[in-house]
Amino acid sequence: DSGVTQTPKHLITATGQRVTLRCSPRSGDLSVYWYQQSLDQGLQFLIQYYNGEERAKGNILERFSAQQFPDLHSELNLSSLELGDSALYFCASSPDPGQGSVQFFGPGTRLTVL
Amino acid sequence: AQSVTQLGSHVSVSEGALVLLRCNYSSSVPPYLFWYVQYPNQGLQLLLKYTTGATLVKGINGFEAEFKKSETSFHLTKPSAHMSDAAEYFCAVSGGGGYQKVTFGTGTKLQVIP
């Protein structure tokens, strides 16, 4: 158990819909990362937050957005969902945003778009 | 810019045989290098991390990796494979930019044959 929690574990929805994925980082970790893992694209970095502020953006679509709240939990919002958005979404946390900081991954949310 | 190449998306070894998973990296600055493991239906967890100093890095579960700057490689090895080592292994590099952008490789699935 990494100490990172993600809800829900599974989500099934239809095209065009909007969903919210939630992540609680390890106690004391200030940095949160979101990743998308799919069979064809592998593990893709989406976005990073540190203490409530956006720090880095990766391959995140405009239909996707995220935020980190004052209590440090984070939410990833996915809208106008397409079949290709079906994937595992991981959240990770680390104590700081430094380059050598180890990331601790949550168990993931499996999103299925029908 | 930084990148990681993992040679071989699937590797099969017999139980008790040597495990060798290959990783080559590209980085414009001295890198931090990581190996993560993902067991089925779980998130990633850290196996080991290279920062600076000793080129041979020991990790958990008997794994180790050797940093070879001249070959820009960071191959993962284990002398004797165990059935429980069956998982997907990801090499990752960090070190570009002022924030912790981690680039993951495409992963290598390790199958252990009894």
Coordinates of C-alpha atoms in Angstrom, one line a residue:
Chain A
D1 CA 0.0 0.0 0.0
S2 CA 1.6 3.2 -1.2
G3 CA -0.6 5.5 0.9
V4 CA -2.1 7.2 -2.2
T5 CA -5.8 6.6 -2.6
Q6 CA -7.9 7.0 -5.7
T7 CA -11.6 6.9 -6.2
P8 CA -13.5 5.4 -7.8
K9 CA -11.7 2.1 -8.8
H10 CA -13.8 1.6 -11.8
L11 CA -15.9 4.0 -13.9
I12 CA -18.1 3.1 -16.8
T13 CA -19.7 6.0 -18.8
A14 CA -20.9 7.0 -22.2
T15 CA -19.3 9.1 -24.9
G16 CA -19.9 12.8 -24.5
Q17 CA -20.2 12.6 -20.7
R18 CA -18.0 14.2 -18.0
V19 CA -16.4 12.4 -15.1
T20 CA -14.2 13.4 -12.1
L21 CA -11.4 11.3 -10.7
R22 CA -10.2 11.9 -7.2
C23 CA -6.8 11.4 -5.6
S24 CA -5.6 11.8 -2.0
P25 CA -1.8 11.9 -1.8
R26 CA 0.3 10.3 0.9
S27 CA 0.3 12.2 4.2
G28 CA 2.8 15.0 4.0
D29 CA 3.3 14.9 0.2
L30 CA 2.8 18.2 -1.5
S31 CA 3.2 17.2 -5.1
V32 CA 0.6 15.3 -7.1
Y33 CA 0.9 13.9 -10.6
W34 CA -1.6 12.5 -13.0
Y35 CA -0.9 9.8 -15.6
Q36 CA -2.9 8.0 -18.3
Q37 CA -2.0 4.4 -19.1
S38 CA -3.4 2.7 -22.2
L39 CA -2.3 -0.2 -24.4
D40 CA -1.5 1.9 -27.4
Q41 CA 0.1 4.9 -25.7
G42 CA 1.7 3.4 -22.7
L43 CA 2.2 5.6 -19.6
Q44 CA 1.7 9.2 -20.4
F45 CA 2.3 12.1 -18.0
L46 CA -0.7 14.5 -17.9
I47 CA -0.1 17.2 -15.3
Q48 CA 1.7 18.0 -12.0
Y49 CA 0.6 20.1 -9.1
Y50 CA 2.7 21.3 -6.1
N51 CA 1.0 22.7 -3.1
G52 CA -2.0 23.8 -5.0
E53 CA -0.2 25.3 -8.1
E54 CA 0.2 23.8 -11.5
R55 CA 3.9 22.9 -12.0
A56 CA 4.1 21.0 -15.3
K57 CA 1.9 19.9 -18.1
G58 CA 2.4 16.9 -20.3
N59 CA 0.2 15.4 -22.9
I60 CA -3.1 16.6 -21.4
L61 CA -6.0 17.3 -23.7
E62 CA -7.9 20.5 -23.6
R63 CA -11.0 18.5 -22.6
F64 CA -9.2 17.4 -19.5
S65 CA -8.5 19.6 -16.5
A66 CA -7.2 19.2 -13.0
Q67 CA -6.8 21.0 -9.7
Q68 CA -5.2 20.5 -6.3
F69 CA -7.2 21.7 -3.3
P70 CA -6.0 23.3 -0.1
D71 CA -6.2 20.0 1.7
L72 CA -3.8 18.7 -1.1
H73 CA -6.2 16.2 -2.6
S74 CA -6.5 16.5 -6.4
E75 CA -9.2 15.9 -9.0
L76 CA -8.9 15.2 -12.7
N77 CA -11.9 16.2 -14.7
L78 CA -12.5 14.6 -18.1
S79 CA -15.2 16.0 -20.3
S80 CA -16.7 15.3 -23.7
L81 CA -15.5 11.8 -23.3
E82 CA -14.5 9.8 -26.4
L83 CA -14.0 6.0 -26.8
G84 CA -10.2 6.7 -26.9
D85 CA -10.2 8.1 -23.4
S86 CA -10.8 4.6 -22.0
A87 CA -7.7 3.9 -20.0
L88 CA -6.2 3.5 -16.5
Y89 CA -5.6 6.8 -14.8
F90 CA -3.0 6.9 -12.1
C91 CA -2.3 9.5 -9.5
A92 CA 1.1 9.7 -7.9
S93 CA 2.5 11.9 -5.1
S94 CA 5.9 12.9 -3.9
P95 CA 7.1 15.0 -0.9
D96 CA 8.5 17.7 -3.2
P97 CA 8.7 18.5 -6.9
G98 CA 12.4 18.0 -7.1
Q99 CA 13.9 16.0 -9.9
G100 CA 15.1 13.1 -7.9
S101 CA 12.0 12.7 -5.8
V102 CA 10.4 9.3 -5.8
Q103 CA 6.8 9.1 -6.9
F104 CA 4.3 6.9 -5.0
F105 CA 1.5 5.7 -7.2
G106 CA -2.1 5.0 -6.3
P107 CA -3.9 1.9 -7.5
G108 CA -5.5 3.7 -10.4
T109 CA -9.0 4.4 -11.8
R110 CA -10.1 2.3 -14.7
L111 CA -12.2 4.4 -17.0
T112 CA -14.3 2.7 -19.7
V113 CA -16.1 4.9 -22.2
L114 CA -18.9 3.1 -24.1
Chain B
A1 CA 15.0 16.9 -23.8
Q2 CA 15.0 13.5 -22.2
S3 CA 13.9 10.1 -23.4
V4 CA 14.0 6.5 -22.4
T5 CA 14.1 3.4 -24.6
Q6 CA 13.4 0.0 -23.3
L7 CA 14.5 -2.8 -25.6
G8 CA 12.0 -5.7 -25.7
S9 CA 8.4 -5.2 -24.8
H10 CA 8.2 -8.9 -23.6
V11 CA 10.9 -10.9 -22.0
S12 CA 10.6 -14.6 -20.9
V13 CA 13.0 -16.3 -18.6
S14 CA 12.9 -19.6 -16.7
E15 CA 12.6 -19.7 -13.0
G16 CA 16.1 -19.4 -11.5
A17 CA 17.6 -17.9 -14.6
L18 CA 19.2 -14.4 -14.9
V19 CA 16.9 -11.5 -15.5
L20 CA 18.2 -8.7 -17.8
L21 CA 15.9 -5.9 -18.7
R22 CA 17.5 -3.2 -20.9
C23 CA 17.1 0.5 -20.7
N24 CA 18.9 3.3 -22.6
Y25 CA 18.3 6.9 -21.8
S26 CA 18.9 10.3 -23.4
S27 CA 19.2 13.4 -21.3
S28 CA 20.8 16.8 -21.8
V29 CA 21.7 17.0 -18.1
P30 CA 23.0 14.5 -15.6
P31 CA 19.9 12.3 -15.0
Y32 CA 18.1 10.8 -12.2
L33 CA 17.1 7.2 -13.3
F34 CA 14.5 5.0 -11.9
W35 CA 13.1 1.5 -12.3
Y36 CA 9.5 1.0 -11.3
V37 CA 7.5 -2.3 -11.3
Q38 CA 3.8 -2.8 -11.9
Y39 CA 2.2 -6.0 -10.8
P40 CA -1.2 -6.9 -12.4
N41 CA -4.0 -4.6 -11.4
Q42 CA -1.8 -2.4 -9.3
G43 CA 0.0 0.9 -9.5
L44 CA 3.7 1.4 -10.1
Q45 CA 6.1 1.0 -7.2
L46 CA 9.8 2.0 -7.0
L47 CA 12.4 -0.8 -7.4
L48 CA 15.4 1.4 -7.3
K49 CA 16.8 4.9 -8.1
Y50 CA 20.1 6.2 -9.3
T51 CA 21.2 9.7 -8.4
T52 CA 24.9 10.2 -8.3
G53 CA 27.8 8.3 -6.8
A54 CA 28.0 4.5 -7.0
T55 CA 27.1 3.2 -10.4
L56 CA 25.7 -0.1 -9.1
V57 CA 22.4 0.5 -7.5
K58 CA 20.7 -2.1 -5.3
G59 CA 16.9 -2.2 -5.1
I60 CA 14.2 -4.3 -3.5
N61 CA 13.5 -7.9 -4.2
G62 CA 17.1 -8.7 -5.2
F63 CA 17.1 -6.4 -8.2
E64 CA 20.0 -4.1 -9.1
A65 CA 20.9 -1.8 -12.0
E66 CA 24.2 -0.5 -13.3
F67 CA 24.5 3.1 -14.5
K68 CA 26.9 3.2 -17.5
K69 CA 27.4 6.8 -18.6
S70 CA 29.5 5.9 -21.7
E71 CA 26.7 3.6 -23.0
T72 CA 23.9 5.8 -21.6
S73 CA 22.4 2.6 -20.2
F74 CA 20.7 1.6 -17.0
H75 CA 20.0 -2.1 -17.3
L76 CA 18.1 -3.9 -14.6
T77 CA 19.3 -7.4 -13.5
K78 CA 18.4 -10.1 -11.0
P79 CA 20.6 -13.2 -10.7
S80 CA 17.8 -15.7 -10.2
A81 CA 14.2 -15.1 -11.4
H82 CA 11.3 -16.0 -9.1
M83 CA 7.7 -16.6 -10.2
S84 CA 6.7 -13.6 -8.2
D85 CA 8.9 -11.4 -10.4
A86 CA 6.3 -11.7 -13.2
A87 CA 5.2 -8.1 -13.8
E88 CA 5.8 -5.1 -16.0
Y89 CA 8.9 -3.0 -15.5
F90 CA 9.3 0.6 -16.4
C91 CA 12.5 2.5 -16.7
A92 CA 12.2 6.3 -16.2
V93 CA 14.5 9.4 -16.4
S94 CA 14.2 12.7 -14.7
G95 CA 16.4 15.7 -15.0
G96 CA 15.2 18.1 -17.6
G97 CA 13.8 21.5 -16.7
G98 CA 13.3 23.1 -13.3
Y99 CA 10.6 20.7 -12.2
Q100 CA 10.3 17.0 -11.9
K101 CA 9.2 15.9 -15.3
V102 CA 9.7 12.2 -15.4
T103 CA 9.7 10.4 -18.7
F104 CA 8.7 6.7 -18.6
G105 CA 9.7 4.0 -21.0
T106 CA 7.2 1.9 -22.8
G107 CA 7.6 -1.0 -20.3
T108 CA 8.9 -4.5 -20.5
K109 CA 6.6 -7.4 -19.5
L110 CA 8.5 -10.1 -17.7
Q111 CA 7.2 -13.7 -17.9
V112 CA 8.8 -16.3 -15.6
I113 CA 8.4 -19.9 -16.8
P114 CA 8.3 -22.6 -14.2

